[in-house]
Every structure is written in C-alpha cells, then in structure tokens.
Coordinates of C-alpha atoms in Angstrom, one line a residue:
M1 CA 104.1 112.6 104.8
A2 CA 104.7 109.9 107.4
E3 CA 108.3 107.9 108.7
H4 CA 108.2 104.3 109.0
I5 CA 111.2 102.3 110.3
H6 CA 112.2 99.1 109.1
R7 CA 115.1 97.0 109.9
N8 CA 118.2 100.0 109.4
W9 CA 115.8 101.8 106.7
S10 CA 113.4 105.2 106.8
I11 CA 110.4 104.5 104.8
T12 CA 108.8 107.9 104.1
T13 CA 105.4 108.2 102.6
Q14 CA 103.4 111.3 100.7
A15 CA 100.3 111.7 99.2
T16 CA 100.6 112.9 95.5
E17 CA 98.3 113.4 92.6
K18 CA 99.2 110.0 91.2
G19 CA 98.7 108.0 94.4
F20 CA 101.0 107.4 97.6
I21 CA 104.7 107.3 97.2
F22 CA 107.2 106.0 99.3
R23 CA 111.1 106.7 99.5
C24 CA 113.3 104.3 101.3
R25 CA 116.5 105.6 102.3
L26 CA 119.5 104.0 104.2
L27 CA 119.7 105.0 108.0
Q28 CA 123.1 106.2 109.4
Q29 CA 124.3 104.5 112.8
D30 CA 123.1 108.0 114.6
G31 CA 119.6 107.6 113.0
S32 CA 120.0 110.4 110.3
C33 CA 119.9 109.8 106.6
E34 CA 122.7 111.1 104.9
P35 CA 121.8 113.4 101.5
E36 CA 124.4 111.2 99.4
I37 CA 122.6 107.9 100.3
G38 CA 119.4 109.2 98.6
A39 CA 116.3 107.2 97.8
K40 CA 117.1 103.8 96.9
A41 CA 113.2 103.4 95.4
Y42 CA 110.1 105.0 94.5
G43 CA 106.6 103.9 94.2
Y44 CA 102.9 105.1 93.6
F45 CA 100.5 103.1 95.6
Q46 CA 96.5 103.8 96.1
N47 CA 96.9 104.4 99.8
E48 CA 99.6 104.6 102.5
A49 CA 99.3 100.9 103.7
E50 CA 100.2 99.4 100.3
A51 CA 103.2 102.2 100.1
I52 CA 104.7 101.0 103.4
L53 CA 104.2 97.6 102.9
A54 CA 105.9 98.1 99.4
G55 CA 108.7 99.8 101.0
M56 CA 109.1 97.1 103.6
V57 CA 109.0 94.2 100.9
W58 CA 111.4 96.2 98.6
I59 CA 113.7 96.4 101.3
D60 CA 113.7 93.0 102.3
R61 CA 113.7 91.4 98.7
Q62 CA 114.8 94.3 96.5
Q63 CA 111.6 93.9 94.7
L64 CA 107.6 94.5 95.0
P65 CA 105.3 91.8 95.8
D66 CA 103.3 90.5 93.2
H67 CA 99.9 91.3 94.5
L68 CA 100.6 95.2 94.4
D69 CA 99.9 97.2 91.4
G70 CA 102.3 99.9 92.3
L71 CA 105.1 101.4 90.0
L72 CA 108.5 101.2 91.2
F73 CA 111.4 103.4 90.0
D74 CA 115.0 102.5 91.5
N75 CA 117.4 105.1 92.1
E76 CA 115.4 108.0 90.6
E77 CA 112.7 110.7 91.2
P78 CA 109.6 110.2 89.9
E79 CA 107.9 113.3 87.6
G80 CA 105.1 115.2 89.2

C-alpha cells in the first residue's frame, strides 16, 4: 500500500486480485484522516500509476478521465 498526497486529500493504493485500487480521503488540518470522513471513491486499475492518476483526477473533477478503463465506486467499499 502506498500513500500519495494531492491538494488536501490522501490517495492510498493497494494491489488486489482484481487490480490496483485507490481510495481518496480528505485530510484534516493536522494531516490525519478521520474515520468518519471515510473514503470518497474507489476504483480498480491495471497498475498503480493509473490508480494514482485516477485518484488525482477524481479529486479535481469528481470524475475519472475518459482514457482510463477502471471502475469507480463512489462512497462505497468495493467487494473482494
């Protein structure tokens, strides 16, 4: 699992059987992520770089870039 900071969000990535997953969570002023804020988006992607990019675009535009084939799940944990 890796963590990347974009604006005031934390993007974490993790390898799963279905591909790389990203999770975006809003950072607090002290740099922590409060559990009740939770995840804002998840997605499965073929590699970690695509997952990070998708997380950054989701933060900026609240949608995924057209050229990425990942699946996006707003405010819910994907299965598996």
